Structure formats: C-alpha cells, structure tokens
mmCIF file of N, CA and C in Angstrom:
data_model
loop_
_atom_site.group_PDB
_atom_site.id
_atom_site.type_symbol
_atom_site.label_atom_id
_atom_site.label_comp_id
_atom_site.label_asym_id
_atom_site.label_seq_id
_atom_site.Cartn_x
_atom_site.Cartn_y
_atom_site.Cartn_z
ATOM 1 N N MET G 1 -33.449 -33.515 200.232
ATOM 2 C CA MET G 1 -32.013 -33.654 200.169
ATOM 3 C C MET G 1 -31.576 -34.534 201.344
ATOM 4 N N GLU G 2 -30.433 -35.142 201.192
ATOM 5 C CA GLU G 2 -29.919 -36.017 202.231
ATOM 6 C C GLU G 2 -28.453 -35.714 202.486
ATOM 7 N N TYR G 3 -28.002 -36.100 203.668
ATOM 8 C CA TYR G 3 -26.607 -35.935 204.051
ATOM 9 C C TYR G 3 -26.028 -37.336 204.229
ATOM 10 N N LYS G 4 -24.834 -37.562 203.720
ATOM 11 C CA LYS G 4 -24.216 -38.884 203.809
ATOM 12 C C LYS G 4 -22.975 -38.834 204.691
ATOM 13 N N TYR G 5 -22.848 -39.861 205.499
ATOM 14 C CA TYR G 5 -21.732 -39.992 206.435
ATOM 15 C C TYR G 5 -21.240 -41.434 206.359
ATOM 16 N N GLY G 6 -19.946 -41.621 206.235
ATOM 17 C CA GLY G 6 -19.416 -42.971 206.129
ATOM 18 C C GLY G 6 -18.439 -43.309 207.235
ATOM 19 N N PHE G 7 -18.342 -44.593 207.549
ATOM 20 C CA PHE G 7 -17.388 -45.078 208.530
ATOM 21 C C PHE G 7 -17.180 -46.576 208.323
ATOM 22 N N GLN G 8 -16.148 -47.089 208.952
ATOM 23 C CA GLN G 8 -15.907 -48.538 208.946
ATOM 24 C C GLN G 8 -16.163 -49.039 210.352
ATOM 25 N N LEU G 9 -16.935 -50.111 210.464
ATOM 26 C CA LEU G 9 -17.318 -50.643 211.767
ATOM 27 C C LEU G 9 -16.115 -51.291 212.443
ATOM 28 N N GLY G 10 -15.687 -50.704 213.546
ATOM 29 C CA GLY G 10 -14.508 -51.169 214.268
ATOM 30 C C GLY G 10 -14.838 -52.178 215.351
ATOM 31 N N LEU G 11 -13.796 -52.738 215.907
ATOM 32 C CA LEU G 11 -13.915 -53.782 216.922
ATOM 33 C C LEU G 11 -14.666 -53.295 218.167
ATOM 34 N N ALA G 12 -14.469 -52.035 218.542
ATOM 35 C CA ALA G 12 -15.124 -51.511 219.744
ATOM 36 C C ALA G 12 -16.642 -51.433 219.598
ATOM 37 N N SER G 13 -17.161 -51.534 218.376
ATOM 38 C CA SER G 13 -18.603 -51.393 218.141
ATOM 39 C C SER G 13 -19.339 -52.717 218.010
ATOM 40 N N VAL G 14 -18.627 -53.837 218.105
ATOM 41 C CA VAL G 14 -19.282 -55.125 217.888
ATOM 42 C C VAL G 14 -19.315 -55.942 219.172
ATOM 43 N N ASP G 15 -20.255 -56.885 219.209
ATOM 44 C CA ASP G 15 -20.362 -57.787 220.350
ATOM 45 C C ASP G 15 -19.518 -59.038 220.098
ATOM 46 N N ARG G 16 -19.645 -60.009 220.965
ATOM 47 C CA ARG G 16 -18.833 -61.227 220.868
ATOM 48 C C ARG G 16 -19.102 -62.009 219.579
ATOM 49 N N ALA G 17 -20.292 -61.833 219.014
ATOM 50 C CA ALA G 17 -20.637 -62.512 217.760
ATOM 51 C C ALA G 17 -20.083 -61.778 216.539
ATOM 52 N N GLY G 18 -19.458 -60.614 216.770
ATOM 53 C CA GLY G 18 -18.868 -59.872 215.661
ATOM 54 C C GLY G 18 -19.843 -58.977 214.918
ATOM 55 N N VAL G 19 -21.043 -58.773 215.484
ATOM 56 C CA VAL G 19 -22.024 -57.879 214.859
ATOM 57 C C VAL G 19 -22.189 -56.640 215.736
ATOM 58 N N VAL G 20 -22.688 -55.565 215.126
ATOM 59 C CA VAL G 20 -22.807 -54.308 215.855
ATOM 60 C C VAL G 20 -23.621 -54.518 217.138
ATOM 61 N N PHE G 21 -23.069 -54.036 218.245
ATOM 62 C CA PHE G 21 -23.785 -54.049 219.526
ATOM 63 C C PHE G 21 -24.889 -53.015 219.418
ATOM 64 N N PHE G 22 -26.099 -53.352 219.844
ATOM 65 C CA PHE G 22 -27.271 -52.528 219.563
ATOM 66 C C PHE G 22 -27.088 -51.065 219.963
ATOM 67 N N ALA G 23 -26.491 -50.788 221.096
ATOM 68 C CA ALA G 23 -26.349 -49.405 221.565
ATOM 69 C C ALA G 23 -25.349 -48.619 220.722
ATOM 70 N N GLU G 24 -24.404 -49.306 220.109
ATOM 71 C CA GLU G 24 -23.406 -48.631 219.280
ATOM 72 C C GLU G 24 -24.035 -47.991 218.050
ATOM 73 N N LEU G 25 -25.166 -48.527 217.616
ATOM 74 C CA LEU G 25 -25.842 -47.950 216.471
ATOM 75 C C LEU G 25 -26.225 -46.494 216.755
ATOM 76 N N PHE G 26 -26.664 -46.234 217.986
ATOM 77 C CA PHE G 26 -27.017 -44.868 218.361
ATOM 78 C C PHE G 26 -25.782 -43.967 218.407
ATOM 79 N N ARG G 27 -24.650 -44.500 218.821
ATOM 80 C CA ARG G 27 -23.419 -43.702 218.830
ATOM 81 C C ARG G 27 -23.035 -43.301 217.412
ATOM 82 N N HIS G 28 -23.137 -44.264 216.485
ATOM 83 C CA HIS G 28 -22.805 -43.947 215.095
ATOM 84 C C HIS G 28 -23.811 -42.967 214.495
ATOM 85 N N ALA G 29 -25.081 -43.086 214.867
ATOM 86 C CA ALA G 29 -26.073 -42.106 214.413
ATOM 87 C C ALA G 29 -25.721 -40.725 214.955
ATOM 88 N N HIS G 30 -25.305 -40.678 216.206
ATOM 89 C CA HIS G 30 -24.953 -39.388 216.799
ATOM 90 C C HIS G 30 -23.706 -38.800 216.146
ATOM 91 N N ASP G 31 -22.748 -39.655 215.766
ATOM 92 C CA ASP G 31 -21.581 -39.168 215.031
ATOM 93 C C ASP G 31 -22.011 -38.539 213.702
ATOM 94 N N ALA G 32 -22.957 -39.191 213.018
ATOM 95 C CA ALA G 32 -23.477 -38.638 211.757
ATOM 96 C C ALA G 32 -24.175 -37.304 212.014
ATOM 97 N N TYR G 33 -24.949 -37.231 213.086
ATOM 98 C CA TYR G 33 -25.641 -35.993 213.464
ATOM 99 C C TYR G 33 -24.637 -34.871 213.729
ATOM 100 N N GLU G 34 -23.575 -35.195 214.452
ATOM 101 C CA GLU G 34 -22.573 -34.177 214.781
ATOM 102 C C GLU G 34 -21.891 -33.631 213.527
ATOM 103 N N THR G 35 -21.553 -34.505 212.588
ATOM 104 C CA THR G 35 -20.924 -34.019 211.352
ATOM 105 C C THR G 35 -21.938 -33.278 210.477
ATOM 106 N N PHE G 36 -23.202 -33.705 210.517
ATOM 107 C CA PHE G 36 -24.255 -33.008 209.784
ATOM 108 C C PHE G 36 -24.408 -31.578 210.284
ATOM 109 N N MET G 37 -24.438 -31.401 211.592
ATOM 110 C CA MET G 37 -24.585 -30.056 212.155
ATOM 111 C C MET G 37 -23.383 -29.180 211.783
ATOM 112 N N ALA G 38 -22.179 -29.757 211.784
ATOM 113 C CA ALA G 38 -20.991 -29.000 211.355
ATOM 114 C C ALA G 38 -21.112 -28.636 209.879
ATOM 115 N N HIS G 39 -21.629 -29.583 209.074
ATOM 116 C CA HIS G 39 -21.858 -29.327 207.649
ATOM 117 C C HIS G 39 -22.820 -28.153 207.443
ATOM 118 N N LEU G 40 -23.818 -28.041 208.314
ATOM 119 C CA LEU G 40 -24.779 -26.929 208.245
ATOM 120 C C LEU G 40 -24.182 -25.623 208.763
ATOM 121 N N ASP G 41 -22.960 -25.676 209.265
ATOM 122 C CA ASP G 41 -22.287 -24.545 209.903
ATOM 123 C C ASP G 41 -22.986 -24.136 211.196
ATOM 124 N N VAL G 42 -23.497 -25.137 211.901
ATOM 125 C CA VAL G 42 -24.057 -24.969 213.237
ATOM 126 C C VAL G 42 -23.435 -26.071 214.110
ATOM 127 N N PRO G 43 -22.109 -26.022 214.291
ATOM 128 C CA PRO G 43 -21.468 -27.110 215.017
ATOM 129 C C PRO G 43 -21.930 -27.187 216.470
ATOM 130 N N LEU G 44 -22.045 -28.406 216.971
ATOM 131 C CA LEU G 44 -22.488 -28.601 218.348
ATOM 132 C C LEU G 44 -21.544 -27.921 219.329
ATOM 133 N N SER G 45 -20.259 -27.851 218.994
ATOM 134 C CA SER G 45 -19.310 -27.178 219.894
ATOM 135 C C SER G 45 -19.701 -25.714 220.095
ATOM 136 N N ARG G 46 -20.160 -25.054 219.045
ATOM 137 C CA ARG G 46 -20.593 -23.654 219.159
ATOM 138 C C ARG G 46 -21.863 -23.548 219.995
ATOM 139 N N ILE G 47 -22.787 -24.464 219.788
ATOM 140 C CA ILE G 47 -24.032 -24.464 220.574
ATOM 141 C C ILE G 47 -23.699 -24.630 222.053
ATOM 142 N N LEU G 48 -22.815 -25.577 222.370
ATOM 143 C CA LEU G 48 -22.449 -25.821 223.763
ATOM 144 C C LEU G 48 -21.659 -24.653 224.356
ATOM 145 N N GLU G 49 -20.826 -24.024 223.545
ATOM 146 C CA GLU G 49 -20.017 -22.910 224.032
ATOM 147 C C GLU G 49 -20.874 -21.697 224.371
ATOM 148 N N HIS G 50 -21.821 -21.375 223.500
ATOM 149 C CA HIS G 50 -22.625 -20.169 223.701
ATOM 150 C C HIS G 50 -23.829 -20.392 224.612
ATOM 151 N N GLN G 51 -24.283 -21.631 224.726
ATOM 152 C CA GLN G 51 -25.359 -21.995 225.660
ATOM 153 C C GLN G 51 -26.611 -21.118 225.545
ATOM 154 N N LEU G 52 -26.975 -20.707 224.311
ATOM 155 C CA LEU G 52 -28.215 -19.968 224.124
ATOM 156 C C LEU G 52 -29.395 -20.934 224.065
ATOM 157 N N PHE G 53 -29.158 -22.061 223.418
ATOM 158 C CA PHE G 53 -30.167 -23.115 223.332
ATOM 159 C C PHE G 53 -29.439 -24.453 223.302
ATOM 160 N N LEU G 54 -30.178 -25.499 223.605
ATOM 161 C CA LEU G 54 -29.651 -26.857 223.578
ATOM 162 C C LEU G 54 -30.573 -27.705 222.722
ATOM 163 N N LEU G 55 -30.066 -28.837 222.229
ATOM 164 C CA LEU G 55 -30.853 -29.707 221.346
ATOM 165 C C LEU G 55 -30.817 -31.161 221.852
ATOM 166 N N PRO G 56 -31.326 -31.408 223.057
ATOM 167 C CA PRO G 56 -31.271 -32.781 223.569
ATOM 168 C C PRO G 56 -32.173 -33.728 222.775
ATOM 169 N N ILE G 57 -31.754 -34.977 222.732
ATOM 170 C CA ILE G 57 -32.594 -36.024 222.132
ATOM 171 C C ILE G 57 -33.643 -36.404 223.161
ATOM 172 N N VAL G 58 -34.909 -36.326 222.753
ATOM 173 C CA VAL G 58 -36.009 -36.652 223.663
ATOM 174 C C VAL G 58 -36.694 -37.970 223.299
ATOM 175 N N HIS G 59 -36.320 -38.512 222.138
ATOM 176 C CA HIS G 59 -36.841 -39.819 221.731
ATOM 177 C C HIS G 59 -35.866 -40.419 220.729
ATOM 178 N N ALA G 60 -35.636 -41.721 220.853
ATOM 179 C CA ALA G 60 -34.777 -42.427 219.894
ATOM 180 C C ALA G 60 -35.321 -43.842 219.717
ATOM 181 N N GLU G 61 -35.243 -44.320 218.480
ATOM 182 C CA GLU G 61 -35.671 -45.691 218.191
ATOM 183 C C GLU G 61 -34.834 -46.241 217.052
ATOM 184 N N ALA G 62 -34.775 -47.568 216.995
ATOM 185 C CA ALA G 62 -33.980 -48.216 215.947
ATOM 186 C C ALA G 62 -34.658 -49.500 215.495
ATOM 187 N N ASP G 63 -34.475 -49.802 214.229
ATOM 188 C CA ASP G 63 -34.905 -51.073 213.643
ATOM 189 C C ASP G 63 -33.667 -51.751 213.090
ATOM 190 N N TYR G 64 -33.524 -53.030 213.395
ATOM 191 C CA TYR G 64 -32.368 -53.806 212.974
ATOM 192 C C TYR G 64 -32.837 -54.806 211.926
ATOM 193 N N LYS G 65 -32.467 -54.561 210.667
ATOM 194 C CA LYS G 65 -32.929 -55.379 209.541
ATOM 195 C C LYS G 65 -31.950 -56.507 209.219
ATOM 196 N N ARG G 66 -30.663 -56.158 209.162
ATOM 197 C CA ARG G 66 -29.601 -57.116 208.853
ATOM 198 C C ARG G 66 -28.408 -56.766 209.722
ATOM 199 N N PRO G 67 -27.595 -57.746 210.064
ATOM 200 C CA PRO G 67 -26.444 -57.428 210.918
ATOM 201 C C PRO G 67 -25.379 -56.626 210.182
ATOM 202 N N LEU G 68 -24.817 -55.675 210.896
ATOM 203 C CA LEU G 68 -23.591 -55.012 210.465
ATOM 204 C C LEU G 68 -22.464 -55.740 211.165
ATOM 205 N N ARG G 69 -21.421 -56.069 210.424
ATOM 206 C CA ARG G 69 -20.333 -56.875 210.966
ATOM 207 C C ARG G 69 -19.036 -56.091 211.049
ATOM 208 N N HIS G 70 -18.190 -56.554 211.946
ATOM 209 C CA HIS G 70 -16.867 -55.945 212.106
ATOM 210 C C HIS G 70 -16.199 -55.806 210.738
ATOM 211 N N GLY G 71 -15.674 -54.613 210.459
ATOM 212 C CA GLY G 71 -14.989 -54.354 209.199
ATOM 213 C C GLY G 71 -15.871 -53.830 208.086
ATOM 214 N N ASP G 72 -17.209 -53.916 208.251
ATOM 215 C CA ASP G 72 -18.104 -53.396 207.203
ATOM 216 C C ASP G 72 -17.873 -51.906 206.998
ATOM 217 N N ARG G 73 -17.876 -51.498 205.734
ATOM 218 C CA ARG G 73 -17.891 -50.084 205.399
ATOM 219 C C ARG G 73 -19.367 -49.696 205.347
ATOM 220 N N VAL G 74 -19.706 -48.661 206.078
ATOM 221 C CA VAL G 74 -21.111 -48.298 206.268
ATOM 222 C C VAL G 74 -21.334 -46.867 205.784
ATOM 223 N N GLU G 75 -22.436 -46.673 205.093
ATOM 224 C CA GLU G 75 -22.873 -45.342 204.715
ATOM 225 C C GLU G 75 -24.159 -45.040 205.472
ATOM 226 N N VAL G 76 -24.179 -43.904 206.144
ATOM 227 C CA VAL G 76 -25.369 -43.454 206.866
ATOM 228 C C VAL G 76 -25.991 -42.339 206.043
ATOM 229 N N ILE G 77 -27.263 -42.504 205.732
ATOM 230 C CA ILE G 77 -28.000 -41.479 204.994
ATOM 231 C C ILE G 77 -28.929 -40.799 205.992
ATOM 232 N N LEU G 78 -28.664 -39.522 206.236
ATOM 233 C CA LEU G 78 -29.406 -38.746 207.224
ATOM 234 C C LEU G 78 -30.369 -37.823 206.501
ATOM 235 N N ARG G 79 -31.601 -37.807 206.977
ATOM 236 C CA ARG G 79 -32.624 -36.909 206.433
ATOM 237 C C ARG G 79 -33.348 -36.235 207.589
ATOM 238 N N VAL G 80 -33.795 -35.017 207.357
ATOM 239 C CA VAL G 80 -34.671 -34.346 208.311
ATOM 240 C C VAL G 80 -36.085 -34.791 207.967
ATOM 241 N N GLN G 81 -36.703 -35.526 208.858
ATOM 242 C CA GLN G 81 -38.047 -36.062 208.598
ATOM 243 C C GLN G 81 -39.140 -35.038 208.880
ATOM 244 N N ARG G 82 -38.936 -34.251 209.924
ATOM 245 C CA ARG G 82 -39.989 -33.329 210.347
ATOM 246 C C ARG G 82 -39.355 -32.164 211.083
ATOM 247 N N ILE G 83 -39.912 -30.970 210.875
ATOM 248 C CA ILE G 83 -39.510 -29.791 211.627
ATOM 249 C C ILE G 83 -40.770 -29.205 212.251
ATOM 250 N N GLY G 84 -40.811 -29.213 213.572
ATOM 251 C CA GLY G 84 -41.923 -28.604 214.288
ATOM 252 C C GLY G 84 -41.524 -27.224 214.780
ATOM 253 N N ASN G 85 -42.314 -26.675 215.676
ATOM 254 C CA ASN G 85 -41.999 -25.371 216.240
ATOM 255 C C ASN G 85 -40.818 -25.452 217.208
ATOM 256 N N THR G 86 -40.806 -26.494 218.061
ATOM 257 C CA THR G 86 -39.780 -26.605 219.097
ATOM 258 C C THR G 86 -38.976 -27.899 219.018
ATOM 259 N N SER G 87 -39.164 -28.673 217.955
ATOM 260 C CA SER G 87 -38.414 -29.926 217.818
ATOM 261 C C SER G 87 -38.267 -30.296 216.347
ATOM 262 N N PHE G 88 -37.315 -31.196 216.092
ATOM 263 C CA PHE G 88 -37.154 -31.742 214.745
ATOM 264 C C PHE G 88 -36.788 -33.212 214.852
ATOM 265 N N THR G 89 -37.126 -33.960 213.804
ATOM 266 C CA THR G 89 -36.905 -35.399 213.770
ATOM 267 C C THR G 89 -35.936 -35.727 212.646
ATOM 268 N N LEU G 90 -34.921 -36.518 212.974
ATOM 269 C CA LEU G 90 -33.937 -36.975 211.998
ATOM 270 C C LEU G 90 -34.090 -38.474 211.782
ATOM 271 N N SER G 91 -33.900 -38.918 210.551
ATOM 272 C CA SER G 91 -33.882 -40.348 210.263
ATOM 273 C C SER G 91 -32.522 -40.702 209.680
ATOM 274 N N TYR G 92 -32.097 -41.915 209.968
ATOM 275 C CA TYR G 92 -30.792 -42.405 209.527
ATOM 276 C C TYR G 92 -30.993 -43.798 208.941
ATOM 277 N N GLU G 93 -30.482 -44.018 207.748
ATOM 278 C CA GLU G 93 -30.453 -45.360 207.160
ATOM 279 C C GLU G 93 -29.001 -45.799 207.112
ATOM 280 N N PHE G 94 -28.726 -46.972 207.644
ATOM 281 C CA PHE G 94 -27.385 -47.546 207.640
ATOM 282 C C PHE G 94 -27.327 -48.596 206.540
ATOM 283 N N LYS G 95 -26.434 -48.364 205.569
ATOM 284 C CA LYS G 95 -26.302 -49.284 204.436
ATOM 285 C C LYS G 95 -24.862 -49.754 204.308
ATOM 286 N N THR G 96 -24.703 -50.997 203.866
ATOM 287 C CA THR G 96 -23.367 -51.522 203.601
ATOM 288 C C THR G 96 -22.904 -51.062 202.222
ATOM 289 N N ALA G 97 -21.647 -51.337 201.903
ATOM 290 C CA ALA G 97 -21.051 -50.883 200.640
ATOM 291 C C ALA G 97 -21.831 -51.382 199.427
ATOM 292 N N ASP G 98 -22.502 -52.532 199.554
ATOM 293 C CA ASP G 98 -23.285 -53.057 198.426
ATOM 294 C C ASP G 98 -24.695 -52.463 198.365
ATOM 295 N N GLY G 99 -24.984 -51.506 199.253
ATOM 296 C CA GLY G 99 -26.276 -50.825 199.236
ATOM 297 C C GLY G 99 -27.370 -51.488 200.054
ATOM 298 N N ALA G 100 -27.042 -52.577 200.755
ATOM 299 C CA ALA G 100 -28.054 -53.270 201.553
ATOM 300 C C ALA G 100 -28.425 -52.446 202.786
ATOM 301 N N LEU G 101 -29.728 -52.258 202.994
ATOM 302 C CA LEU G 101 -30.215 -51.557 204.174
ATOM 303 C C LEU G 101 -30.105 -52.492 205.370
ATOM 304 N N CYS G 102 -29.376 -52.070 206.382
ATOM 305 C CA CYS G 102 -29.172 -52.901 207.576
ATOM 306 C C CYS G 102 -29.937 -52.374 208.785
ATOM 307 N N ASN G 103 -29.961 -51.062 208.950
ATOM 308 C CA ASN G 103 -30.570 -50.481 210.137
ATOM 309 C C ASN G 103 -31.227 -49.156 209.818
ATOM 310 N N ARG G 104 -32.231 -48.841 210.612
ATOM 311 C CA ARG G 104 -32.865 -47.519 210.575
ATOM 312 C C ARG G 104 -32.881 -46.977 211.998
ATOM 313 N N VAL G 105 -32.567 -45.706 212.130
ATOM 314 C CA VAL G 105 -32.613 -45.029 213.429
ATOM 315 C C VAL G 105 -33.408 -43.748 213.234
ATOM 316 N N GLN G 106 -34.105 -43.346 214.283
ATOM 317 C CA GLN G 106 -34.810 -42.074 214.270
ATOM 318 C C GLN G 106 -34.573 -41.392 215.611
ATOM 319 N N THR G 107 -34.272 -40.092 215.569
ATOM 320 C CA THR G 107 -34.098 -39.316 216.795
ATOM 321 C C THR G 107 -34.937 -38.049 216.715
ATOM 322 N N VAL G 108 -35.497 -37.664 217.856
ATOM 323 C CA VAL G 108 -36.256 -36.422 217.967
ATOM 324 C C VAL G 108 -35.465 -35.506 218.898
ATOM 325 N N HIS G 109 -35.178 -34.306 218.396
ATOM 326 C CA HIS G 109 -34.393 -33.321 219.139
ATOM 327 C C HIS G 109 -35.304 -32.162 219.528
ATOM 328 N N ALA G 110 -35.352 -31.867 220.817
ATOM 329 C CA ALA G 110 -36.111 -30.716 221.300
ATOM 330 C C ALA G 110 -35.184 -29.515 221.353
ATOM 331 N N CYS G 111 -35.734 -28.353 221.135
ATOM 332 C CA CYS G 111 -34.977 -27.121 221.287
ATOM 333 C C CYS G 111 -35.340 -26.547 222.659
ATOM 334 N N ILE G 112 -34.324 -26.417 223.505
ATOM 335 C CA ILE G 112 -34.519 -26.024 224.898
ATOM 336 C C ILE G 112 -33.747 -24.735 225.176
ATOM 337 N N HIS G 113 -34.401 -23.796 225.837
ATOM 338 C CA HIS G 113 -33.711 -22.586 226.288
ATOM 339 C C HIS G 113 -32.714 -23.014 227.356
ATOM 340 N N ALA G 114 -31.435 -22.684 227.168
ATOM 341 C CA ALA G 114 -30.379 -23.193 228.043
ATOM 342 C C ALA G 114 -30.556 -22.765 229.499
ATOM 343 N N GLU G 115 -30.911 -21.521 229.742
ATOM 344 C CA GLU G 115 -31.046 -21.047 231.130
ATOM 345 C C GLU G 115 -32.359 -21.477 231.763
ATOM 346 N N GLN G 116 -33.443 -21.342 231.036
ATOM 347 C CA GLN G 116 -34.761 -21.626 231.598
ATOM 348 C C GLN G 116 -35.108 -23.108 231.587
ATOM 349 N N GLN G 117 -34.363 -23.880 230.793
ATOM 350 C CA GLN G 117 -34.605 -25.321 230.671
ATOM 351 C C GLN G 117 -36.042 -25.620 230.253
ATOM 352 N N SER G 118 -36.564 -24.808 229.327
ATOM 353 C CA SER G 118 -37.919 -25.006 228.818
ATOM 354 C C SER G 118 -37.871 -24.946 227.294
ATOM 355 N N ALA G 119 -38.909 -25.516 226.680
ATOM 356 C CA ALA G 119 -38.981 -25.538 225.219
ATOM 357 C C ALA G 119 -38.980 -24.124 224.665
ATOM 358 N N MET G 120 -38.330 -23.986 223.509
ATOM 359 C CA MET G 120 -38.311 -22.701 222.810
ATOM 360 C C MET G 120 -38.364 -22.977 221.315
ATOM 361 N N PRO G 121 -38.800 -22.008 220.521
ATOM 362 C CA PRO G 121 -38.810 -22.212 219.069
ATOM 363 C C PRO G 121 -37.392 -22.456 218.540
ATOM 364 N N ILE G 122 -37.302 -23.289 217.522
ATOM 365 C CA ILE G 122 -36.021 -23.522 216.860
ATOM 366 C C ILE G 122 -35.561 -22.188 216.271
ATOM 367 N N PRO G 123 -34.318 -21.780 216.553
ATOM 368 C CA PRO G 123 -33.840 -20.507 215.996
ATOM 369 C C PRO G 123 -33.967 -20.480 214.466
ATOM 370 N N ASP G 124 -34.317 -19.310 213.926
ATOM 371 C CA ASP G 124 -34.555 -19.163 212.490
ATOM 372 C C ASP G 124 -33.372 -19.624 211.652
ATOM 373 N N GLU G 125 -32.139 -19.309 212.083
ATOM 374 C CA GLU G 125 -30.958 -19.713 211.320
ATOM 375 C C GLU G 125 -30.887 -21.230 211.188
ATOM 376 N N LEU G 126 -31.096 -21.932 212.291
ATOM 377 C CA LEU G 126 -31.064 -23.395 212.259
ATOM 378 C C LEU G 126 -32.241 -23.940 211.462
ATOM 379 N N ARG G 127 -33.425 -23.402 211.689
ATOM 380 C CA ARG G 127 -34.618 -23.852 210.959
ATOM 381 C C ARG G 127 -34.390 -23.755 209.446
ATOM 382 N N GLY G 128 -33.855 -22.633 208.987
ATOM 383 C CA GLY G 128 -33.616 -22.450 207.562
ATOM 384 C C GLY G 128 -32.664 -23.484 206.994
ATOM 385 N N LYS G 129 -31.648 -23.831 207.764
ATOM 386 C CA LYS G 129 -30.673 -24.820 207.296
ATOM 387 C C LYS G 129 -31.250 -26.232 207.314
ATOM 388 N N LEU G 130 -32.100 -26.534 208.285
ATOM 389 C CA LEU G 130 -32.729 -27.855 208.350
ATOM 390 C C LEU G 130 -33.735 -28.047 207.213
ATOM 391 N N ILE G 131 -34.426 -26.978 206.843
ATOM 392 C CA ILE G 131 -35.466 -27.064 205.810
ATOM 393 C C ILE G 131 -34.901 -27.640 204.512
ATOM 394 N N ALA G 132 -33.671 -27.308 204.169
ATOM 395 C CA ALA G 132 -33.071 -27.803 202.922
ATOM 396 C C ALA G 132 -32.975 -29.336 202.906
ATOM 397 N N TYR G 133 -32.969 -29.952 204.076
ATOM 398 C CA TYR G 133 -32.832 -31.414 204.175
ATOM 399 C C TYR G 133 -34.142 -32.087 204.618
ATOM 400 N N CYS G 134 -35.230 -31.355 204.651
ATOM 401 C CA CYS G 134 -36.484 -31.904 205.165
ATOM 402 C C CYS G 134 -37.183 -32.769 204.131
ATOM 403 N N ALA G 135 -37.360 -34.047 204.474
ATOM 404 C CA ALA G 135 -37.977 -35.020 203.578
ATOM 405 C C ALA G 135 -39.417 -34.630 203.241
ATOM 406 N N ASP G 136 -40.143 -34.044 204.191
ATOM 407 C CA ASP G 136 -41.539 -33.655 203.941
ATOM 408 C C ASP G 136 -41.636 -32.577 202.864
ATOM 409 N N LEU G 137 -40.629 -31.727 202.775
ATOM 410 C CA LEU G 137 -40.643 -30.641 201.806
ATOM 411 C C LEU G 137 -40.043 -31.049 200.453
ATOM 412 N N HIS G 138 -39.262 -32.143 200.457
ATOM 413 C CA HIS G 138 -38.583 -32.598 199.254
ATOM 414 C C HIS G 138 -38.854 -34.096 199.069
ATOM 415 N N PRO G 139 -40.053 -34.477 198.605
ATOM 416 C CA PRO G 139 -40.336 -35.905 198.447
ATOM 417 C C PRO G 139 -39.396 -36.555 197.438
ATOM 418 N N PRO G 140 -39.087 -37.855 197.658
ATOM 419 C CA PRO G 140 -38.185 -38.548 196.718
ATOM 420 C C PRO G 140 -38.748 -38.552 195.314
ATOM 421 N N SER G 141 -37.871 -38.457 194.318
ATOM 422 C CA SER G 141 -38.340 -38.445 192.924
ATOM 423 C C SER G 141 -38.358 -39.844 192.356
#
C-alpha cells in the first residue's frame, strides 16, 4: 500500500533557475512523512509531547531524475520499504501532474529511547501501522 501527498512547488522552494533547490526536496519529503504519521494516527506532535521514543532520521538520500519547476503540482508517493527491529526505511517518489517521475528520496528512521538516547524496538502500535504500508510485504501487482 502507498500513501499519497500533494503540493504545489512554491517560490521559496526553487533556486534562481526556477527549479527545486536540492535541499528543499528533503523538506517536502519530511512534510509528506509528517502527514503520513498523522494519517496513521501517530502524529509527530504526540511523539514529541510524550517523549517516550523519538524517530530521528539517521540516513537520507535523493536521486534527481528531472527538474521540478516553480508552480508544478507534485504528488509524493510514500511507501514503507523496510521495517527492522529498531528502524524503518521510507521511500518517496515525486511525480508531476502528468505522472513523470522527477525525484526519489529515501529516509531511514531509528527508534530511540527518549531518556536513554539509545536504540529501542519500534513500539508494537507503530510497527503494526507501518506494516500495512510495507512494500516488502505487499509487492506491486
């Protein structure tokens, strides 16, 4: 299963050439991640408020296939690529309104005990919700 998030590329996200500034791609991926977590009913605001565990990004990478330009309507397709014991990997495909793949982003989130600042197993509630979106468990048809 996949989660879809849409936005229009604004002026603040582009460079002087009018194409997405490379670092802004990660901001838009993070916006998709934040709405995805709220969709799962595990909003980041609740995680931060209760401070039982944290989900920092420990690795991020991006591939730039085609430029995204100011004003483009963009659809981000988010999938859970992998769920480990103490981390999970998300993938994001950025597509324009005509369906053209422009960018791919991948982030790895570690589950950290908030007080001890050490790795901990992903809580069962979160794990169960992530499993529904895990690409490894639901291969494309």
